Short mmCIF file of C-alpha atoms in Angstrom, two decimals:
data_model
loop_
_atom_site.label_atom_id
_atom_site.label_comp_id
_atom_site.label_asym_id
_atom_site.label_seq_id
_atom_site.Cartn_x
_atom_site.Cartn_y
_atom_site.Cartn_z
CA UNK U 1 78.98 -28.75 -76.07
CA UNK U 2 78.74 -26.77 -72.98
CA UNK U 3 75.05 -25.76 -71.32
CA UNK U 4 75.88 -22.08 -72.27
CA UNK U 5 76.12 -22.92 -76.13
CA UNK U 6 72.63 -23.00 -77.49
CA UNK U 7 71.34 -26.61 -78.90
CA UNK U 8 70.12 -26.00 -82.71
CA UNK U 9 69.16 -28.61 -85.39
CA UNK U 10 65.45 -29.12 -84.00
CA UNK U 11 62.94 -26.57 -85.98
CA UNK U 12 63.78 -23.22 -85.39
CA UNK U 13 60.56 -22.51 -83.37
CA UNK U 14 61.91 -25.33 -80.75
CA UNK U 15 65.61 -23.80 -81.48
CA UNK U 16 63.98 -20.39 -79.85
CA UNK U 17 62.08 -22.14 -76.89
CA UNK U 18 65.68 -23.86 -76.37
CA UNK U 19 67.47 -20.80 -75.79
CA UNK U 20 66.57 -20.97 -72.07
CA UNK U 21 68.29 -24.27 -70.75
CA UNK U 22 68.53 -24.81 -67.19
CA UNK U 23 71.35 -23.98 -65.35
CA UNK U 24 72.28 -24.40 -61.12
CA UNK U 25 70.36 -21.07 -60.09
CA UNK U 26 67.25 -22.05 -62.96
CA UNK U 27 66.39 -21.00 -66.34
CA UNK U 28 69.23 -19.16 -67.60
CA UNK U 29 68.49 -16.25 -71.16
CA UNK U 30 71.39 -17.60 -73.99
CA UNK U 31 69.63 -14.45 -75.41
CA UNK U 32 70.05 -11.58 -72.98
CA UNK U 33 72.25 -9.48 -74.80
CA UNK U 34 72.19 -8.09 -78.43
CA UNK U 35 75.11 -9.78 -79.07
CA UNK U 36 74.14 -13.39 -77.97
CA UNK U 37 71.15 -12.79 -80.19
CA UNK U 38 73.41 -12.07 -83.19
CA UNK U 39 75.10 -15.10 -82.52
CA UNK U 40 71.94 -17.57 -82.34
CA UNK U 41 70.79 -15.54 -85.40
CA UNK U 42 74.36 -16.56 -87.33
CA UNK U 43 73.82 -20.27 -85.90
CA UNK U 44 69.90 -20.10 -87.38
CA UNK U 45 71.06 -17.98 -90.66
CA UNK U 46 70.22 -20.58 -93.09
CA UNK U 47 66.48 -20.61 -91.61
CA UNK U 48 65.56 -17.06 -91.42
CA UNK U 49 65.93 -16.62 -95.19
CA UNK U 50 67.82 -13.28 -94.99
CA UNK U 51 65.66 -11.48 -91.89
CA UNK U 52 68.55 -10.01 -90.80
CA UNK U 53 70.27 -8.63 -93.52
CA UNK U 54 73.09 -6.97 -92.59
CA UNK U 55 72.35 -5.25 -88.96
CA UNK U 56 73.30 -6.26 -85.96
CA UNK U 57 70.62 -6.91 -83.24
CA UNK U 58 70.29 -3.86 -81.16
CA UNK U 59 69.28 -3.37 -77.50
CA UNK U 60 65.74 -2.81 -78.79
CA UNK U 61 65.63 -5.73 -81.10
CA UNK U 62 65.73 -8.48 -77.35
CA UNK U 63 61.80 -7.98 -76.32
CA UNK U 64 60.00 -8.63 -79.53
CA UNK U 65 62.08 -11.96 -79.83
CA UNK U 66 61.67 -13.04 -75.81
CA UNK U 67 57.68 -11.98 -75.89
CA UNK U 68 57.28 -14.42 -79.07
CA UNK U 69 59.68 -16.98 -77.10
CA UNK U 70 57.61 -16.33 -74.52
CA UNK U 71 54.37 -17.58 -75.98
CA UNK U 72 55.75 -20.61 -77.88
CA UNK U 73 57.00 -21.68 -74.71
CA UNK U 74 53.71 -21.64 -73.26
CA UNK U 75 51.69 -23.20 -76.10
CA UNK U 76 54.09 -25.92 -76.17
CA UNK U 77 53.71 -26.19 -72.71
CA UNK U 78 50.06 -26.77 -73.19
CA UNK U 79 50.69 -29.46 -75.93
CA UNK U 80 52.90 -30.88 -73.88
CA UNK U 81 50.29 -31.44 -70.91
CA UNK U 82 47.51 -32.15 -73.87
CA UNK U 83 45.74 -29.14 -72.28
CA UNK U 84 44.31 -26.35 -74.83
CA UNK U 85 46.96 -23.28 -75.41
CA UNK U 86 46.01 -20.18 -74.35
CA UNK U 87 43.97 -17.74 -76.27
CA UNK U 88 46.14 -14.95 -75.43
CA UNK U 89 49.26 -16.63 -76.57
CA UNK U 90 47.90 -17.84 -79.71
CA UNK U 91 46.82 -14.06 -80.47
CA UNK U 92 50.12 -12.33 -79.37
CA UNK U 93 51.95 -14.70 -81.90
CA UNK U 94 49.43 -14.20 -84.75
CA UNK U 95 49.98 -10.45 -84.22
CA UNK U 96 53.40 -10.71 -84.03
CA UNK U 97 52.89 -11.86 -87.30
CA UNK U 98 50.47 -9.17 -88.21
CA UNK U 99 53.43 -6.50 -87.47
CA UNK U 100 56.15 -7.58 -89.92
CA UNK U 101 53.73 -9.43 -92.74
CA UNK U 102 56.11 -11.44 -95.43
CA UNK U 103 55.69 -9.58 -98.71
CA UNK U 104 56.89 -11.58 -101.79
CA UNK U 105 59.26 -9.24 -103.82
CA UNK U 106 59.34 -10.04 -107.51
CA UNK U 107 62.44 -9.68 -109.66
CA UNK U 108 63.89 -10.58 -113.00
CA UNK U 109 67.62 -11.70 -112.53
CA UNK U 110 68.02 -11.91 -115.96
CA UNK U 111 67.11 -15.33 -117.17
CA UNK U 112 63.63 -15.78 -114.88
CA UNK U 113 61.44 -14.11 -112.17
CA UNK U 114 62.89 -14.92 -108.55
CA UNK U 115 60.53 -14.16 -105.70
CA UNK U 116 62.81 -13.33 -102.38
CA UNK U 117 60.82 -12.91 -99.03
CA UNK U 118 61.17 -9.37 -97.33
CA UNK U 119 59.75 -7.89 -94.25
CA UNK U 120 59.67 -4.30 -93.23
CA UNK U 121 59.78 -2.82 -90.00
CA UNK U 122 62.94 -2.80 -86.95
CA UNK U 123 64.74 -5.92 -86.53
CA UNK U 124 63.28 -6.95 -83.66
CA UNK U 125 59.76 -7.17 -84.99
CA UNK U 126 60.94 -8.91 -88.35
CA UNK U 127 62.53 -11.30 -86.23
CA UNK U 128 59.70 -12.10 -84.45
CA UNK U 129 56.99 -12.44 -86.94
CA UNK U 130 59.70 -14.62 -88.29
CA UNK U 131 59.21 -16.64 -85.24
CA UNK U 132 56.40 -16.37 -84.62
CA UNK U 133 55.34 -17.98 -88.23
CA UNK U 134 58.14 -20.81 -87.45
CA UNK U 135 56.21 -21.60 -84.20
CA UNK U 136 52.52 -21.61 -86.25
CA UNK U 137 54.27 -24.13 -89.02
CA UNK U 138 55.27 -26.21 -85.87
CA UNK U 139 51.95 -25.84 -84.25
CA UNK U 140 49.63 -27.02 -87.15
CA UNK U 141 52.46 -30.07 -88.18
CA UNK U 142 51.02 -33.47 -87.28
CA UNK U 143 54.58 -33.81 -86.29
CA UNK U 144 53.57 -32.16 -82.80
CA UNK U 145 52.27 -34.91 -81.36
CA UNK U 146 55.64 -36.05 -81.14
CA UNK U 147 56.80 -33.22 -79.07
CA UNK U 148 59.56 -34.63 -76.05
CA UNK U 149 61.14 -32.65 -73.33
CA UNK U 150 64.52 -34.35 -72.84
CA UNK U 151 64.19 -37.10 -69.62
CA UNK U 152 67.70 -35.90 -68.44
CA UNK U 153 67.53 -34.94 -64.62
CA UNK U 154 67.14 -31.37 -64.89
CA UNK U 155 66.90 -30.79 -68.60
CA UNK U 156 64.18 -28.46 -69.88
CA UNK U 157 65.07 -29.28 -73.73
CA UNK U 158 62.50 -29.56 -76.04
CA UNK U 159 63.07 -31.53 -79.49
CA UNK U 160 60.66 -33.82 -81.91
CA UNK U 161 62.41 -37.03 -82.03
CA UNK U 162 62.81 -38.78 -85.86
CA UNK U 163 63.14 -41.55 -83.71
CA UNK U 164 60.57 -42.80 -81.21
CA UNK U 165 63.34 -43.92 -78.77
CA UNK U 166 65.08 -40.81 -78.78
CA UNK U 167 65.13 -39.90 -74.82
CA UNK U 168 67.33 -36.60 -74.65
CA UNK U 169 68.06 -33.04 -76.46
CA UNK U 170 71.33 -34.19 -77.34
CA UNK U 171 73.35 -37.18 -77.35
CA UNK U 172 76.62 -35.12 -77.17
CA UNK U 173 75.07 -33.22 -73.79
CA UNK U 174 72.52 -34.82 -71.87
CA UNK U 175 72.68 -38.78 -73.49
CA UNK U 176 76.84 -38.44 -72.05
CA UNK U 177 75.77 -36.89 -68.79
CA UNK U 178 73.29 -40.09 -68.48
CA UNK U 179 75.21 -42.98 -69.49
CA UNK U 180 77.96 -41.25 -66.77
CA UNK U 181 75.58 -41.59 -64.35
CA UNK U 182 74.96 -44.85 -64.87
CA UNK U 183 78.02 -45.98 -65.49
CA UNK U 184 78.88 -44.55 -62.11
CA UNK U 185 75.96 -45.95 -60.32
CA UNK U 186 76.43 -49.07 -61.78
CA UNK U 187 80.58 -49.38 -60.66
CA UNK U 188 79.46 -48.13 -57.36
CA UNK U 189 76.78 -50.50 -56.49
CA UNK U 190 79.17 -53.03 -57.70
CA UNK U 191 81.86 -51.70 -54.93
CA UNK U 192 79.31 -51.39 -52.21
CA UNK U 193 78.29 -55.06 -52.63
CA UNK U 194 82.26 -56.11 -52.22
CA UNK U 195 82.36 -54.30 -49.12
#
């Protein structure tokens, strides 16, 4: 798994704040372009219960979903620190909410009544009240206190671990990177005390 491929499997709120991973010149956007956004949307299909229906993300569609990431990254931030989030982020996400409300639609299929979750609105908006309610869900969990940012050297990863000593995003891409290193650091303190 490369550093350009986004990380997914944590909840999708964390998924969001994780499309941002470091990179050599900082923070790097794995959702600057409509299409990179379609492509974390595919990854994240099974969790956004049919938001997306059948459009593709447009041009328009990028700043609803970055000013929500925005925000989560900064109340988890907070959390993070144990500090209080900030009012205004807390708001912006409860309005992004606001914009895009989820409206239970009602239907017979035949045998029973089926309830499927709609929004209305562009996709960009629907996507982020989407979001934005995935990062409230995440917020109120008692599961928060849990909250980790990966220990790699340079990692920016967020993830909740099911295990408490879970030390890194991703076993495949920062846990290989560190046992490298120390592997390395180990075989060449064992060389330098030869010499």
């Amino acid at each position: 798994m490369s550093d350009s491929e986004p990380l997914t499997g944590e909840h999708l709120a964390l998924d969001l704040v994780n499309t941002r991973p470091a990179g050599g010149d900082g923070r790097i956007d794995l959702l600057d372009t409509p299409q990179r956004l379609g492509a974390w949307l595919a990854l994240e299909s099974d969790r956004l219960y049919g938001e997306t229906g059948d459009s593709a993300p447009a041009e328009s569609d990028l700043a609803p979903v970055h000013v929500v990431r925005a925000h989560v990254e900064a109340v988890l931030d907070a959390l993070l620190r144990g500090a209080k989030p900030s009012e205004a982020a807390l708001r912006a996400l409860t309005d992004a909410q606001r914009a895009a409300p989820a409206v239970r639609e009602l239907a017979w299929d035949g045998s029973a009544v089926t309830a499927v979750v709609r929004r209305s609105g562009p996709l960009g908006v629907r996507l982020a009240a989407r979001l934005a309610e995935a990062a409230t869900d995440l917020f109120t969990d008692p599961a928060i206190g849990r909250l980790k940012r990966c220990e790699a050297d340079g990692c920016v990863m967020l993830f909740l671990p099911a295990h408490p000593r879970r030390r890194w995003c991703s076993a495949s891409r920062c846990g290989n990177r560190a046992r490298v290193a120390r592997y390395y650091q180990r075989h060449k303190q064992a060389a330098d005390r030869k010499r």
